[in-house]
Coordinates of C-alpha atoms in Angstrom, one line a residue:
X100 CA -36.5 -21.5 7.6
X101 CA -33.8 -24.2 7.1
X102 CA -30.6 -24.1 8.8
X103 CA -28.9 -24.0 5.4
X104 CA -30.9 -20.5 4.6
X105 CA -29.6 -19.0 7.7
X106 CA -26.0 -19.8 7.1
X107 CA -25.1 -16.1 5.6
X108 CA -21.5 -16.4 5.9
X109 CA -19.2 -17.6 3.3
X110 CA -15.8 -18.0 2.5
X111 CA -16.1 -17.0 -1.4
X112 CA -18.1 -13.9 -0.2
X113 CA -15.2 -12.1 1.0
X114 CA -15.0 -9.7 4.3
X115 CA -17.2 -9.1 6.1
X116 CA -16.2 -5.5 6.7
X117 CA -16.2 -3.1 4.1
X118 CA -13.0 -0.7 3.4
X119 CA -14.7 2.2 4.2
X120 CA -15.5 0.9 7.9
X121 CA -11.6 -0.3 7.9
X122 CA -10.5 3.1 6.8
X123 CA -13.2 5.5 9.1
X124 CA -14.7 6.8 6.5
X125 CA -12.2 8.1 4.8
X126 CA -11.2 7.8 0.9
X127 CA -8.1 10.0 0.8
X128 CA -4.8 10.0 1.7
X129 CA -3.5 13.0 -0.2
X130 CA -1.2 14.4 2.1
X131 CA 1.7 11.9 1.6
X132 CA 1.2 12.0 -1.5
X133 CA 1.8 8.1 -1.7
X134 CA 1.9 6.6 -5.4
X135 CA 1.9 3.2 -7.0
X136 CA 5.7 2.9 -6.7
X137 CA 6.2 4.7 -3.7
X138 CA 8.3 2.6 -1.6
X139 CA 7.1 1.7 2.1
X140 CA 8.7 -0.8 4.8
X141 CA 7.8 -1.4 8.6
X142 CA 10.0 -0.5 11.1
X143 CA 8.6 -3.3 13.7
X144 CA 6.5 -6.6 13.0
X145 CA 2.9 -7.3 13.6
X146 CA 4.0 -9.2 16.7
X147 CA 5.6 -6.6 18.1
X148 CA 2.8 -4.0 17.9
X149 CA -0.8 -4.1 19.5
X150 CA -3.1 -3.1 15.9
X151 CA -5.9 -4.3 14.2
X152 CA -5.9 -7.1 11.8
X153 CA -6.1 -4.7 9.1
X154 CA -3.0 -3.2 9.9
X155 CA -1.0 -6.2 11.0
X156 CA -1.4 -7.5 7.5
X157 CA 0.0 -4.2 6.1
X158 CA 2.9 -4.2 8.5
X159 CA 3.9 -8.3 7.7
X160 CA 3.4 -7.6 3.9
X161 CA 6.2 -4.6 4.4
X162 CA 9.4 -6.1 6.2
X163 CA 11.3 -5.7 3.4
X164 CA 10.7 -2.4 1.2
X165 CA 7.9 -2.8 -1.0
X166 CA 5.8 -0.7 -3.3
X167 CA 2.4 0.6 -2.0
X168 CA 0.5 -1.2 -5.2
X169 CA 2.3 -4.6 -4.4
X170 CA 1.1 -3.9 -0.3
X171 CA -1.9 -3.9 -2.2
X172 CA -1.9 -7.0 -4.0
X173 CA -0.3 -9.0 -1.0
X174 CA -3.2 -8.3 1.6
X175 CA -5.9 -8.6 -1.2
X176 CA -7.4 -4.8 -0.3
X177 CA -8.2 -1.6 -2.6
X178 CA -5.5 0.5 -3.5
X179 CA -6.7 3.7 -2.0
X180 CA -8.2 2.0 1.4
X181 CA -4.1 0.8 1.3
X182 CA -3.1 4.1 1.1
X183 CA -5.3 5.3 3.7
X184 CA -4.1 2.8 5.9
X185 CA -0.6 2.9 5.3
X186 CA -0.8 6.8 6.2
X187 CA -2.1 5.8 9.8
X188 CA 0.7 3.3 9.9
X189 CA 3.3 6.1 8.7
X190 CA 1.9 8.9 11.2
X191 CA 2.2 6.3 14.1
X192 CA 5.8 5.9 12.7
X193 CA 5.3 2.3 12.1
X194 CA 6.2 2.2 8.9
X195 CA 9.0 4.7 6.6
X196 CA 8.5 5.6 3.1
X197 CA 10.3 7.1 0.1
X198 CA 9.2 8.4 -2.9
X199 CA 11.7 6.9 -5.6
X200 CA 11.7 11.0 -7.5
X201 CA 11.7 13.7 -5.3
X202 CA 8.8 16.1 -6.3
X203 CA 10.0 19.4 -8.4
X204 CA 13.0 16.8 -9.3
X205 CA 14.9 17.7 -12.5
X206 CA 14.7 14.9 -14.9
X207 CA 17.5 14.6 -17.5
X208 CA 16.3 16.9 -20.8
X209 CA 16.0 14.5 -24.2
X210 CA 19.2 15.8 -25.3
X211 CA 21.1 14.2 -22.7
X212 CA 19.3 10.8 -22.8
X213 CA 20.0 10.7 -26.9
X214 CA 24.0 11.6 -26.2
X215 CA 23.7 8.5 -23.1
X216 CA 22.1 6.3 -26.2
X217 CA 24.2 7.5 -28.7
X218 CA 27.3 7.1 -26.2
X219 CA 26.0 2.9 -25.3
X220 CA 25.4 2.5 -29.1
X221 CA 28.5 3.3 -29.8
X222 CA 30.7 0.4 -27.1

Protein backbone atom coordinates (compact mmCIF):
# COMPACT_ATOMS: atom_id res chain seq x y z
CA UNK A 1 0.00 0.00 0.00
CA UNK A 2 0.99 3.64 -0.53
CA UNK A 3 1.25 6.07 2.23
CA UNK A 4 -1.33 8.15 0.48
CA UNK A 5 -3.95 5.11 0.71
CA UNK A 6 -3.44 4.85 4.28
CA UNK A 7 -4.08 8.41 5.05
CA UNK A 8 -7.98 7.89 6.13
CA UNK A 9 -8.38 11.14 7.77
CA UNK A 10 -9.66 14.25 6.24
CA UNK A 11 -10.63 17.52 6.98
CA UNK A 12 -13.72 17.63 4.34
CA UNK A 13 -14.88 14.24 5.91
CA UNK A 14 -16.12 15.72 8.99
CA UNK A 15 -15.94 14.13 12.72
CA UNK A 16 -14.79 11.52 13.42
CA UNK A 17 -17.30 10.62 16.06
CA UNK A 18 -20.64 10.12 15.28
CA UNK A 19 -23.66 12.01 17.35
CA UNK A 20 -24.97 9.00 18.65
CA UNK A 21 -21.54 8.17 20.39
CA UNK A 22 -21.51 12.06 21.58
CA UNK A 23 -25.03 11.69 22.82
CA UNK A 24 -24.74 7.77 24.56
CA UNK A 25 -26.96 6.52 22.61
CA UNK A 26 -29.56 8.42 23.02
CA UNK A 27 -31.98 10.30 20.39
CA UNK A 28 -34.43 12.07 22.76
CA UNK A 29 -34.62 14.75 24.92
CA UNK A 30 -38.37 14.88 25.53
CA UNK A 31 -38.48 15.75 28.92
CA UNK A 32 -37.64 19.55 28.62
CA UNK A 33 -39.53 19.72 26.16
CA UNK A 34 -36.86 22.04 24.28
CA UNK A 35 -38.07 23.58 20.90
CA UNK A 36 -36.55 25.42 17.96
CA UNK A 37 -37.01 28.79 19.70
CA UNK A 38 -36.55 27.81 23.09
CA UNK A 39 -34.11 30.10 24.57
CA UNK A 40 -30.92 28.65 26.43
CA UNK A 41 -27.76 30.60 27.89
CA UNK A 42 -24.71 29.25 30.11
CA UNK A 43 -24.36 30.24 33.38
CA UNK A 44 -20.29 29.64 33.33
CA UNK A 45 -17.79 29.47 30.31
CA UNK A 46 -16.08 26.56 28.80
CA UNK A 47 -13.00 27.70 30.72
CA UNK A 48 -14.42 27.58 33.74
CA UNK A 49 -15.84 24.05 33.59
CA UNK A 50 -13.99 20.57 33.15
CA UNK A 51 -16.40 18.96 29.96
CA UNK A 52 -15.92 17.39 26.86
CA UNK A 53 -15.29 19.25 23.63
CA UNK A 54 -18.76 18.57 22.74
CA UNK A 55 -20.05 20.37 25.44
CA UNK A 56 -17.66 23.26 25.64
CA UNK A 57 -18.69 24.18 22.22
CA UNK A 58 -22.38 24.29 23.37
CA UNK A 59 -21.54 26.27 26.45
CA UNK A 60 -19.21 29.17 24.30
CA UNK A 61 -22.04 29.20 21.56
CA UNK A 62 -24.57 30.18 24.66
CA UNK A 63 -23.02 33.25 26.68
CA UNK A 64 -25.59 35.38 25.57
CA UNK A 65 -29.24 33.82 25.30
CA UNK A 66 -29.68 32.09 22.16
CA UNK A 67 -32.23 29.75 20.56
CA UNK A 68 -31.60 25.91 20.67
CA UNK A 69 -31.76 25.84 16.57
CA UNK A 70 -29.17 28.73 16.30
CA UNK A 71 -26.87 26.51 19.18
CA UNK A 72 -27.27 24.24 16.44
CA UNK A 73 -26.09 26.04 13.50
CA UNK A 74 -23.15 27.64 15.53
CA UNK A 75 -21.40 24.29 16.54
CA UNK A 76 -22.24 22.67 13.17
CA UNK A 77 -24.24 19.49 15.01
CA UNK A 78 -27.81 17.88 14.44
CA UNK A 79 -30.62 19.41 16.00
CA UNK A 80 -31.74 16.68 18.20
CA UNK A 81 -28.07 15.38 19.28
CA UNK A 82 -28.17 19.55 20.36
CA UNK A 83 -31.01 18.93 22.29
CA UNK A 84 -29.73 15.90 23.90
CA UNK A 85 -26.79 17.64 24.85
CA UNK A 86 -28.06 20.69 26.03
CA UNK A 87 -30.36 18.68 28.47
CA UNK A 88 -27.06 17.19 30.12
CA UNK A 89 -25.82 20.66 30.22
CA UNK A 90 -29.23 21.96 31.78
CA UNK A 91 -29.47 18.93 34.46
CA UNK A 92 -25.79 19.73 35.50
CA UNK A 93 -27.14 23.33 35.84
CA UNK A 94 -24.75 24.69 33.39
CA UNK A 95 -26.84 26.14 31.36
CA UNK A 96 -30.75 27.98 32.06
CA UNK A 97 -33.55 27.86 29.69
CA UNK A 98 -36.97 29.43 28.95
CA UNK A 99 -39.56 28.51 26.79
CA UNK A 100 -40.67 32.00 25.08
CA UNK A 101 -44.93 30.57 25.69
CA UNK A 102 -45.57 28.91 28.68
CA UNK A 103 -47.29 25.53 27.81
CA UNK A 104 -51.35 25.55 28.37
CA UNK A 105 -50.69 29.49 27.72
CA UNK A 106 -53.75 31.47 26.63
CA UNK A 107 -53.12 33.01 23.30
CA UNK A 108 -55.21 36.16 22.49
CA UNK A 109 -58.69 34.78 20.63
CA UNK A 110 -58.94 36.37 16.72
CA UNK A 111 -61.33 38.78 17.95
CA UNK A 112 -58.92 40.55 19.93
CA UNK A 113 -55.99 40.59 17.46
CA UNK A 114 -58.64 42.08 14.59
CA UNK A 115 -59.83 45.01 17.32
CA UNK A 116 -55.56 45.49 18.01
CA UNK A 117 -55.36 45.69 13.90
CA UNK A 118 -58.31 47.54 13.53
CA UNK A 119 -57.25 49.88 16.61
CA UNK A 120 -53.24 50.45 14.67
CA UNK A 121 -55.11 50.92 11.26
CA UNK A 122 -56.91 53.41 12.60
CA UNK A 123 -53.54 56.06 14.16
Amino acid sequence: MRQADEEWFDEAAGPLVRPYAMTGGRTRSDTLGLDLITLVVAMYSAAEVDVEPEYAGILSACQHPTSVVEVAAKVDLPLQVVKVLLSDLISQRLIIFRSPVAPGAETPSQHVLQAVLDGIRKL
